[in-house]
Amino acid sequence: MPAVARTYWLTEPCRIRREDNSVRIERPDGSPIRIPVTDIRDLVAFDHVDVNTSALSLLSRSGVTLHVLDHYGNHAGHFAPSESMSSAGVLRRQVEISGDPERRGAIGRSLVLATAENLRWALDTDLLAPALATLRAALPDAADRDETMAQEGNFRRTGWAVLDTQLPSWLRLGGRSRHPPTNAGNAFVSYLNSLVYARVLTALRTTPLHPAIGFLHADTDRRRNTLALDLAEPFKPLFAERLLKRAGARKTLKPSDFETEVGRASLSKDGRKKVATMMREELATTVYHRSLRRKVSYEEIIHLEALKLVRLCLEDTPYKPFRPWW
């Protein structure tokens, strides 16, 4: 896949067809868009898509992933190309490390702590300092994954309550709800979390790592890939909570950007377009990377995070989860 390939966000119902070595996206207004398949990193569908086997064959052969979000912003599934970057050596080491309770536990605890610190950074408030201190003290005593996740859940609930103090009343979470989201704030977070998961999964598929062999989340989640869930955690505050806070402060979102019913909410057509634009612009943001001595985009940072785990498997380099340095 060429370095210039990019993500295409499908925010309206459409048909996906093959036209020679290009993908033709037919929109409701009747004006098709033709994109050379070599220009596509992946496709993210926010709405109904009609795709035939000819188009899927082209996507697979070109290493393009199609992500599908459901009406409420959950990652409903994806069509992925056949494994082309797999490495037996990396896979064996990945399984070995994941199967070692001590190493797996250490990586899981480091992911939880990094995520908490990133949420504190994203919200930019001292109100989370006591909860973060409690988490730091409790994590070393977490005996297994369940205890680690319980500590993570305690901190997250505090974090969401603090986030609510920074939001207009109509965007407040009032506690996290997912299946389905119960209000506008939860709908926004669900969509953004799913997009982060999709970005991580796409990054993992460009490495020799197996996305289903992780360290923190339970292996019993059959719908999603465990390693993608793990690596998404430290990035969620950077995109979901941070962008929700920004949207509330700048009044980027309006109640009309959501479809709300009793006990459930989702993004409207205009809301999906706004969220896609916000995410696309944020992923393109660049910061100076001190080790690489050049600017990197947030999108590239996600890929670099996956490469850290490749180095863990190949060189036994200790894995240190992502933390903003800017």
mmCIF file of C-alpha atoms in Angstrom:
data_model
loop_
_atom_site.group_PDB
_atom_site.id
_atom_site.type_symbol
_atom_site.label_atom_id
_atom_site.label_comp_id
_atom_site.label_asym_id
_atom_site.label_seq_id
_atom_site.Cartn_x
_atom_site.Cartn_y
_atom_site.Cartn_z
ATOM 1 C CA MET A 1 0.000 0.000 0.000
ATOM 2 C CA PRO A 2 1.535 3.362 -1.011
ATOM 3 C CA ALA A 3 2.443 5.833 1.718
ATOM 4 C CA VAL A 4 0.176 8.426 0.099
ATOM 5 C CA ALA A 5 -2.906 6.219 0.462
ATOM 6 C CA ARG A 6 -5.568 7.677 2.725
ATOM 7 C CA THR A 7 -8.786 6.854 4.512
ATOM 8 C CA TYR A 8 -12.116 7.546 2.829
ATOM 9 C CA TRP A 9 -15.079 8.287 5.104
ATOM 10 C CA LEU A 10 -18.448 7.136 3.720
ATOM 11 C CA THR A 11 -20.995 9.173 5.686
ATOM 12 C CA GLU A 12 -23.995 8.562 3.396
ATOM 13 C CA PRO A 13 -25.587 5.414 1.941
ATOM 14 C CA CYS A 14 -23.695 4.350 -1.173
ATOM 15 C CA ARG A 15 -22.823 1.534 -3.543
ATOM 16 C CA ILE A 16 -19.238 0.347 -3.933
ATOM 17 C CA ARG A 17 -18.327 -1.127 -7.294
ATOM 18 C CA ARG A 18 -15.193 -1.990 -9.219
ATOM 19 C CA GLU A 19 -14.210 -0.140 -12.369
ATOM 20 C CA ASP A 20 -10.987 -1.572 -13.778
ATOM 21 C CA ASN A 21 -8.409 -0.899 -11.045
ATOM 22 C CA SER A 22 -10.489 1.810 -9.422
ATOM 23 C CA VAL A 23 -13.255 1.830 -6.841
ATOM 24 C CA ARG A 24 -16.458 3.572 -7.931
ATOM 25 C CA ILE A 25 -18.553 4.972 -5.089
ATOM 26 C CA GLU A 26 -22.100 5.719 -6.204
ATOM 27 C CA ARG A 27 -23.817 8.290 -3.995
ATOM 28 C CA PRO A 28 -27.545 9.006 -3.547
ATOM 29 C CA ASP A 29 -27.350 12.148 -5.687
ATOM 30 C CA GLY A 30 -26.240 10.029 -8.649
ATOM 31 C CA SER A 31 -22.732 11.488 -8.966
ATOM 32 C CA PRO A 32 -20.166 8.661 -8.729
ATOM 33 C CA ILE A 33 -16.645 9.101 -7.379
ATOM 34 C CA ARG A 34 -13.847 7.045 -8.914
ATOM 35 C CA ILE A 35 -10.782 6.410 -6.770
ATOM 36 C CA PRO A 36 -7.708 4.429 -7.864
ATOM 37 C CA VAL A 37 -7.468 1.551 -5.412
ATOM 38 C CA THR A 38 -3.790 2.369 -4.839
ATOM 39 C CA ASP A 39 -4.919 5.676 -3.296
ATOM 40 C CA ILE A 40 -7.010 3.970 -0.597
ATOM 41 C CA ARG A 41 -5.666 2.931 2.802
ATOM 42 C CA ASP A 42 -9.096 1.905 4.088
ATOM 43 C CA LEU A 43 -12.793 2.755 3.933
ATOM 44 C CA VAL A 44 -14.969 3.641 6.932
ATOM 45 C CA ALA A 45 -18.729 3.311 6.351
ATOM 46 C CA PHE A 46 -20.968 5.302 8.696
ATOM 47 C CA ASP A 47 -24.126 4.292 6.851
ATOM 48 C CA HIS A 48 -25.549 1.533 4.641
ATOM 49 C CA VAL A 49 -23.218 0.306 1.893
ATOM 50 C CA ASP A 50 -23.962 -2.023 -1.004
ATOM 51 C CA VAL A 51 -20.772 -3.743 -2.142
ATOM 52 C CA ASN A 52 -20.375 -6.652 -4.580
ATOM 53 C CA THR A 53 -17.810 -9.447 -4.719
ATOM 54 C CA SER A 54 -15.895 -7.863 -7.596
ATOM 55 C CA ALA A 55 -15.211 -4.762 -5.503
ATOM 56 C CA LEU A 56 -14.335 -6.857 -2.439
ATOM 57 C CA SER A 57 -11.873 -8.887 -4.506
ATOM 58 C CA LEU A 58 -10.135 -5.695 -5.644
ATOM 59 C CA LEU A 59 -10.009 -4.340 -2.083
ATOM 60 C CA SER A 60 -8.580 -7.595 -0.756
ATOM 61 C CA ARG A 61 -5.917 -7.892 -3.434
ATOM 62 C CA SER A 62 -4.869 -4.294 -2.763
ATOM 63 C CA GLY A 63 -4.728 -4.680 1.039
ATOM 64 C CA VAL A 64 -7.655 -2.328 1.724
ATOM 65 C CA THR A 65 -9.857 -2.814 4.803
ATOM 66 C CA LEU A 66 -13.543 -1.843 4.851
ATOM 67 C CA HIS A 67 -14.801 -0.888 8.331
ATOM 68 C CA VAL A 68 -18.553 -0.786 9.030
ATOM 69 C CA LEU A 69 -20.122 1.203 11.881
ATOM 70 C CA ASP A 70 -23.693 0.487 12.920
ATOM 71 C CA HIS A 71 -26.442 3.067 13.481
ATOM 72 C CA TYR A 72 -25.234 3.791 17.025
ATOM 73 C CA GLY A 73 -21.553 4.114 16.177
ATOM 74 C CA ASN A 74 -20.431 0.644 17.255
ATOM 75 C CA HIS A 75 -17.817 -1.096 15.126
ATOM 76 C CA ALA A 76 -20.128 -3.671 13.545
ATOM 77 C CA GLY A 77 -17.367 -5.464 11.686
ATOM 78 C CA HIS A 78 -14.877 -5.202 8.866
ATOM 79 C CA PHE A 79 -13.818 -6.832 5.646
ATOM 80 C CA ALA A 80 -10.078 -7.418 5.778
ATOM 81 C CA PRO A 81 -7.656 -8.593 3.109
ATOM 82 C CA SER A 82 -6.047 -11.997 3.473
ATOM 83 C CA GLU A 83 -3.011 -12.026 5.740
ATOM 84 C CA SER A 84 -0.037 -10.764 3.773
ATOM 85 C CA MET A 85 2.267 -9.346 6.468
ATOM 86 C CA SER A 86 2.154 -12.345 8.821
ATOM 87 C CA SER A 87 5.406 -13.664 10.261
ATOM 88 C CA ALA A 88 5.713 -16.987 12.053
ATOM 89 C CA GLY A 89 8.525 -15.688 14.257
ATOM 90 C CA VAL A 90 6.589 -12.618 15.387
ATOM 91 C CA LEU A 91 3.422 -14.639 15.920
ATOM 92 C CA ARG A 92 5.205 -17.211 18.092
ATOM 93 C CA ARG A 93 6.704 -14.477 20.282
ATOM 94 C CA GLN A 94 3.380 -12.644 20.474
ATOM 95 C CA VAL A 95 1.643 -15.821 21.676
ATOM 96 C CA GLU A 96 4.478 -16.547 24.107
ATOM 97 C CA ILE A 97 4.350 -13.079 25.686
ATOM 98 C CA SER A 98 0.563 -13.054 25.814
ATOM 99 C CA GLY A 99 0.602 -16.494 27.468
ATOM 100 C CA ASP A 100 2.984 -15.405 30.221
ATOM 101 C CA PRO A 101 0.754 -14.117 33.072
ATOM 102 C CA GLU A 102 3.470 -11.900 34.525
ATOM 103 C CA ARG A 103 4.422 -10.201 31.253
ATOM 104 C CA ARG A 104 0.844 -9.980 30.044
ATOM 105 C CA GLY A 105 -0.212 -8.449 33.357
ATOM 106 C CA ALA A 106 2.604 -5.890 33.291
ATOM 107 C CA ILE A 107 1.693 -4.758 29.771
ATOM 108 C CA GLY A 108 -1.998 -4.592 30.692
ATOM 109 C CA ARG A 109 -1.314 -2.470 33.775
ATOM 110 C CA SER A 110 0.936 -0.134 31.774
ATOM 111 C CA LEU A 111 -1.853 0.348 29.194
ATOM 112 C CA VAL A 112 -4.380 1.208 31.912
ATOM 113 C CA LEU A 113 -2.045 3.702 33.580
ATOM 114 C CA ALA A 114 -1.121 5.356 30.278
ATOM 115 C CA THR A 115 -4.803 5.665 29.336
ATOM 116 C CA ALA A 116 -5.590 7.303 32.687
ATOM 117 C CA GLU A 117 -2.705 9.737 32.372
ATOM 118 C CA ASN A 118 -3.763 10.544 28.809
ATOM 119 C CA LEU A 119 -7.311 11.286 29.994
ATOM 120 C CA ARG A 120 -5.887 13.609 32.645
ATOM 121 C CA TRP A 121 -3.870 15.313 29.881
ATOM 122 C CA ALA A 122 -6.866 15.550 27.536
ATOM 123 C CA LEU A 123 -9.146 17.133 30.133
ATOM 124 C CA ASP A 124 -6.355 19.411 31.393
ATOM 125 C CA THR A 125 -7.575 19.624 34.973
ATOM 126 C CA ASP A 126 -6.242 18.876 38.450
ATOM 127 C CA LEU A 127 -9.618 17.431 39.448
ATOM 128 C CA LEU A 128 -8.393 14.005 38.309
ATOM 129 C CA ALA A 129 -5.193 14.113 40.362
ATOM 130 C CA PRO A 130 -6.613 12.270 43.429
ATOM 131 C CA ALA A 131 -8.176 9.516 41.292
ATOM 132 C CA LEU A 132 -4.957 9.139 39.308
ATOM 133 C CA ALA A 133 -2.930 8.836 42.519
ATOM 134 C CA THR A 134 -5.331 6.148 43.757
ATOM 135 C CA LEU A 135 -4.985 4.240 40.478
ATOM 136 C CA ARG A 136 -1.178 4.390 40.576
ATOM 137 C CA ALA A 137 -1.193 2.991 44.105
ATOM 138 C CA ALA A 138 -3.727 0.216 43.350
ATOM 139 C CA LEU A 139 -2.469 -1.111 40.003
ATOM 140 C CA PRO A 140 0.672 -2.904 41.285
ATOM 141 C CA ASP A 141 -1.572 -5.021 43.535
ATOM 142 C CA ALA A 142 -3.928 -6.043 40.704
ATOM 143 C CA ALA A 143 -3.545 -9.823 40.567
ATOM 144 C CA ASP A 144 -5.157 -10.457 37.195
ATOM 145 C CA ARG A 145 -6.877 -8.896 34.207
ATOM 146 C CA ASP A 146 -10.224 -8.576 35.967
ATOM 147 C CA GLU A 147 -8.758 -6.617 38.862
ATOM 148 C CA THR A 148 -6.803 -4.407 36.462
ATOM 149 C CA MET A 149 -9.941 -3.671 34.434
ATOM 150 C CA ALA A 150 -11.886 -2.966 37.635
ATOM 151 C CA GLN A 151 -9.346 -0.321 38.637
ATOM 152 C CA GLU A 152 -9.528 1.115 35.123
ATOM 153 C CA GLY A 153 -13.324 1.274 35.354
ATOM 154 C CA ASN A 154 -13.210 3.140 38.678
ATOM 155 C CA PHE A 155 -10.911 5.773 37.235
ATOM 156 C CA ARG A 156 -12.907 6.081 34.023
ATOM 157 C CA ARG A 157 -16.135 6.778 35.906
ATOM 158 C CA THR A 158 -14.416 9.594 37.751
ATOM 159 C CA GLY A 159 -12.982 10.891 34.484
ATOM 160 C CA TRP A 160 -16.371 10.985 32.777
ATOM 161 C CA ALA A 161 -17.880 12.814 35.749
ATOM 162 C CA VAL A 162 -15.110 15.429 35.510
ATOM 163 C CA LEU A 163 -15.628 15.696 31.750
ATOM 164 C CA ASP A 164 -19.308 16.491 32.357
ATOM 165 C CA THR A 165 -18.287 19.592 34.308
ATOM 166 C CA GLN A 166 -16.623 20.901 31.129
ATOM 167 C CA LEU A 167 -19.588 20.301 28.800
ATOM 168 C CA PRO A 168 -22.899 22.051 28.089
ATOM 169 C CA SER A 169 -25.782 20.263 29.772
ATOM 170 C CA TRP A 170 -27.130 18.667 26.579
ATOM 171 C CA LEU A 171 -23.756 17.023 25.777
ATOM 172 C CA ARG A 172 -23.049 15.585 29.244
ATOM 173 C CA LEU A 173 -22.621 11.834 29.525
ATOM 174 C CA GLY A 174 -24.338 11.308 32.869
ATOM 175 C CA GLY A 175 -22.460 8.005 33.105
ATOM 176 C CA ARG A 176 -21.210 5.907 30.202
ATOM 177 C CA SER A 177 -23.793 4.004 28.149
ATOM 178 C CA ARG A 178 -22.998 1.994 25.021
ATOM 179 C CA HIS A 179 -25.548 -0.486 23.650
ATOM 180 C CA PRO A 180 -27.188 1.765 22.644
ATOM 181 C CA PRO A 181 -25.857 5.165 23.755
ATOM 182 C CA THR A 182 -28.585 6.916 25.753
ATOM 183 C CA ASN A 183 -27.766 10.532 24.924
ATOM 184 C CA ALA A 184 -25.824 12.799 22.566
ATOM 185 C CA GLY A 185 -22.572 12.805 24.553
ATOM 186 C CA ASN A 186 -22.455 9.019 24.763
ATOM 187 C CA ALA A 187 -23.287 8.707 21.056
ATOM 188 C CA PHE A 188 -20.353 10.977 20.204
ATOM 189 C CA VAL A 189 -17.939 8.996 22.391
ATOM 190 C CA SER A 190 -19.144 5.679 20.930
ATOM 191 C CA TYR A 191 -18.561 6.857 17.359
ATOM 192 C CA LEU A 192 -15.111 8.252 18.139
ATOM 193 C CA ASN A 193 -14.041 5.168 20.075
ATOM 194 C CA SER A 194 -15.085 2.996 17.136
ATOM 195 C CA LEU A 195 -13.106 5.172 14.747
ATOM 196 C CA VAL A 196 -10.024 4.902 16.962
ATOM 197 C CA TYR A 197 -10.442 1.114 17.003
ATOM 198 C CA ALA A 198 -10.700 1.117 13.191
ATOM 199 C CA ARG A 199 -7.547 3.228 12.846
ATOM 200 C CA VAL A 200 -5.623 0.898 15.168
ATOM 201 C CA LEU A 201 -6.867 -2.212 13.368
ATOM 202 C CA THR A 202 -5.788 -0.791 10.006
ATOM 203 C CA ALA A 203 -2.346 0.027 11.458
ATOM 204 C CA LEU A 204 -1.955 -3.487 12.882
ATOM 205 C CA ARG A 205 -2.725 -5.048 9.508
ATOM 206 C CA THR A 206 0.378 -3.358 8.059
ATOM 207 C CA THR A 207 2.558 -5.200 10.604
ATOM 208 C CA PRO A 208 3.365 -8.898 11.245
ATOM 209 C CA LEU A 209 1.306 -8.790 14.474
ATOM 210 C CA HIS A 210 -1.902 -10.790 14.853
ATOM 211 C CA PRO A 211 -4.664 -8.349 15.882
ATOM 212 C CA ALA A 212 -6.562 -10.981 17.906
ATOM 213 C CA ILE A 213 -3.736 -11.793 20.360
ATOM 214 C CA GLY A 214 -3.642 -9.106 23.025
ATOM 215 C CA PHE A 215 -2.671 -8.461 26.616
ATOM 216 C CA LEU A 216 -5.391 -6.512 28.430
ATOM 217 C CA HIS A 217 -8.856 -7.293 27.093
ATOM 218 C CA ALA A 218 -10.527 -10.676 27.391
ATOM 219 C CA ASP A 219 -9.841 -13.219 24.653
ATOM 220 C CA THR A 220 -13.547 -14.112 24.645
ATOM 221 C CA ASP A 221 -14.550 -11.000 22.663
ATOM 222 C CA ARG A 222 -15.240 -12.700 19.339
ATOM 223 C CA ARG A 223 -16.551 -9.641 17.499
ATOM 224 C CA ARG A 224 -13.448 -7.521 17.927
ATOM 225 C CA ASN A 225 -9.703 -8.058 17.874
ATOM 226 C CA THR A 226 -8.166 -8.029 21.335
ATOM 227 C CA LEU A 227 -4.857 -6.390 20.423
ATOM 228 C CA ALA A 228 -6.680 -3.632 18.525
ATOM 229 C CA LEU A 229 -8.809 -3.010 21.620
ATOM 230 C CA ASP A 230 -5.639 -2.838 23.735
ATOM 231 C CA LEU A 231 -3.773 -0.364 21.545
ATOM 232 C CA ALA A 232 -6.879 1.779 21.092
ATOM 233 C CA GLU A 233 -7.134 2.460 24.837
ATOM 234 C CA PRO A 234 -4.335 5.074 25.198
ATOM 235 C CA PHE A 235 -5.580 6.899 22.081
ATOM 236 C CA LYS A 236 -9.267 7.161 23.028
ATOM 237 C CA PRO A 237 -8.770 10.175 25.340
ATOM 238 C CA LEU A 238 -6.810 11.949 22.599
ATOM 239 C CA PHE A 239 -9.764 11.719 20.234
ATOM 240 C CA ALA A 240 -13.052 10.925 22.020
ATOM 241 C CA GLU A 241 -13.006 12.902 25.288
ATOM 242 C CA ARG A 242 -10.685 15.623 23.969
ATOM 243 C CA LEU A 243 -12.738 16.269 20.831
ATOM 244 C CA LEU A 244 -16.004 16.174 22.779
ATOM 245 C CA LYS A 245 -14.643 18.781 25.175
ATOM 246 C CA ARG A 246 -13.467 20.901 22.225
ATOM 247 C CA ALA A 247 -16.778 20.562 20.389
ATOM 248 C CA GLY A 248 -18.651 21.653 23.510
ATOM 249 C CA ALA A 249 -16.405 24.681 24.051
ATOM 250 C CA ARG A 250 -16.490 25.789 20.410
ATOM 251 C CA LYS A 251 -20.179 24.932 19.921
ATOM 252 C CA THR A 252 -19.252 22.837 16.889
ATOM 253 C CA LEU A 253 -22.109 20.439 17.552
ATOM 254 C CA LYS A 254 -25.823 21.163 17.822
ATOM 255 C CA PRO A 255 -28.695 19.062 19.167
ATOM 256 C CA SER A 256 -29.856 18.662 15.552
ATOM 257 C CA ASP A 257 -26.621 16.737 14.839
ATOM 258 C CA PHE A 258 -28.098 13.848 16.830
ATOM 259 C CA GLU A 259 -31.170 11.653 16.535
ATOM 260 C CA THR A 260 -32.524 11.103 20.027
ATOM 261 C CA GLU A 261 -35.303 8.866 21.271
ATOM 262 C CA VAL A 262 -36.218 7.664 24.742
ATOM 263 C CA GLY A 263 -33.137 5.888 26.065
ATOM 264 C CA ARG A 264 -31.133 5.957 22.827
ATOM 265 C CA ALA A 265 -29.244 8.391 20.607
ATOM 266 C CA SER A 266 -27.140 8.385 17.458
ATOM 267 C CA LEU A 267 -25.545 10.863 15.097
ATOM 268 C CA SER A 268 -27.717 12.349 12.377
ATOM 269 C CA LYS A 269 -26.607 12.573 8.756
ATOM 270 C CA ASP A 270 -25.099 16.025 9.330
ATOM 271 C CA GLY A 271 -23.617 14.839 12.619
ATOM 272 C CA ARG A 272 -21.815 11.950 10.933
ATOM 273 C CA LYS A 273 -20.302 14.355 8.419
ATOM 274 C CA LYS A 274 -19.123 16.654 11.203
ATOM 275 C CA VAL A 275 -17.582 13.799 13.170
ATOM 276 C CA ALA A 276 -15.820 12.449 10.067
ATOM 277 C CA THR A 277 -14.407 15.912 9.369
ATOM 278 C CA MET A 278 -13.277 16.384 12.968
ATOM 279 C CA MET A 279 -11.566 12.997 13.044
ATOM 280 C CA ARG A 280 -9.955 13.436 9.629
ATOM 281 C CA GLU A 281 -8.537 16.836 10.581
ATOM 282 C CA GLU A 282 -7.301 15.588 13.936
ATOM 283 C CA LEU A 283 -5.575 12.565 12.401
ATOM 284 C CA ALA A 284 -3.765 14.908 10.006
ATOM 285 C CA THR A 285 -2.452 17.094 12.850
ATOM 286 C CA THR A 286 1.333 16.886 13.125
ATOM 287 C CA VAL A 287 3.762 17.152 16.029
ATOM 288 C CA TYR A 288 7.538 17.007 16.172
ATOM 289 C CA HIS A 289 8.873 13.548 17.011
ATOM 290 C CA ARG A 290 12.133 13.875 18.923
ATOM 291 C CA SER A 291 13.477 10.405 18.096
ATOM 292 C CA LEU A 292 12.632 10.547 14.395
ATOM 293 C CA ARG A 293 13.608 14.242 14.213
ATOM 294 C CA ARG A 294 10.688 15.116 11.998
ATOM 295 C CA LYS A 295 7.019 15.911 12.199
ATOM 296 C CA VAL A 296 4.576 13.024 12.346
ATOM 297 C CA SER A 297 0.792 13.007 12.097
ATOM 298 C CA TYR A 298 -1.466 11.532 14.746
ATOM 299 C CA GLU A 299 -2.305 8.836 12.175
ATOM 300 C CA GLU A 300 1.383 7.924 11.914
ATOM 301 C CA ILE A 301 1.730 7.893 15.709
ATOM 302 C CA ILE A 302 -0.867 5.103 15.817
ATOM 303 C CA HIS A 303 1.220 3.112 13.301
ATOM 304 C CA LEU A 304 4.394 3.769 15.311
ATOM 305 C CA GLU A 305 2.615 2.405 18.396
ATOM 306 C CA ALA A 306 2.004 -0.879 16.601
ATOM 307 C CA LEU A 307 5.672 -1.017 15.626
ATOM 308 C CA LYS A 308 6.622 -0.779 19.318
ATOM 309 C CA LEU A 309 4.969 -4.166 19.816
ATOM 310 C CA VAL A 310 6.778 -5.558 16.786
ATOM 311 C CA ARG A 311 10.059 -4.544 18.447
ATOM 312 C CA LEU A 312 8.871 -6.166 21.673
ATOM 313 C CA CYS A 313 8.380 -9.442 19.808
ATOM 314 C CA LEU A 314 11.532 -9.283 17.658
ATOM 315 C CA GLU A 315 14.030 -7.548 19.956
ATOM 316 C CA ASP A 316 12.432 -7.855 23.410
ATOM 317 C CA THR A 317 12.418 -4.047 23.637
ATOM 318 C CA PRO A 318 10.206 -3.079 26.616
ATOM 319 C CA TYR A 319 6.835 -1.730 25.512
ATOM 320 C CA LYS A 320 5.960 1.745 26.802
ATOM 321 C CA PRO A 321 2.405 2.793 25.821
ATOM 322 C CA PHE A 322 1.707 6.057 24.048
ATOM 323 C CA ARG A 323 1.661 9.271 26.055
ATOM 324 C CA PRO A 324 1.436 12.756 24.489
ATOM 325 C CA TRP A 325 4.782 14.511 24.705
ATOM 326 C CA TRP A 326 3.661 17.851 23.358
#
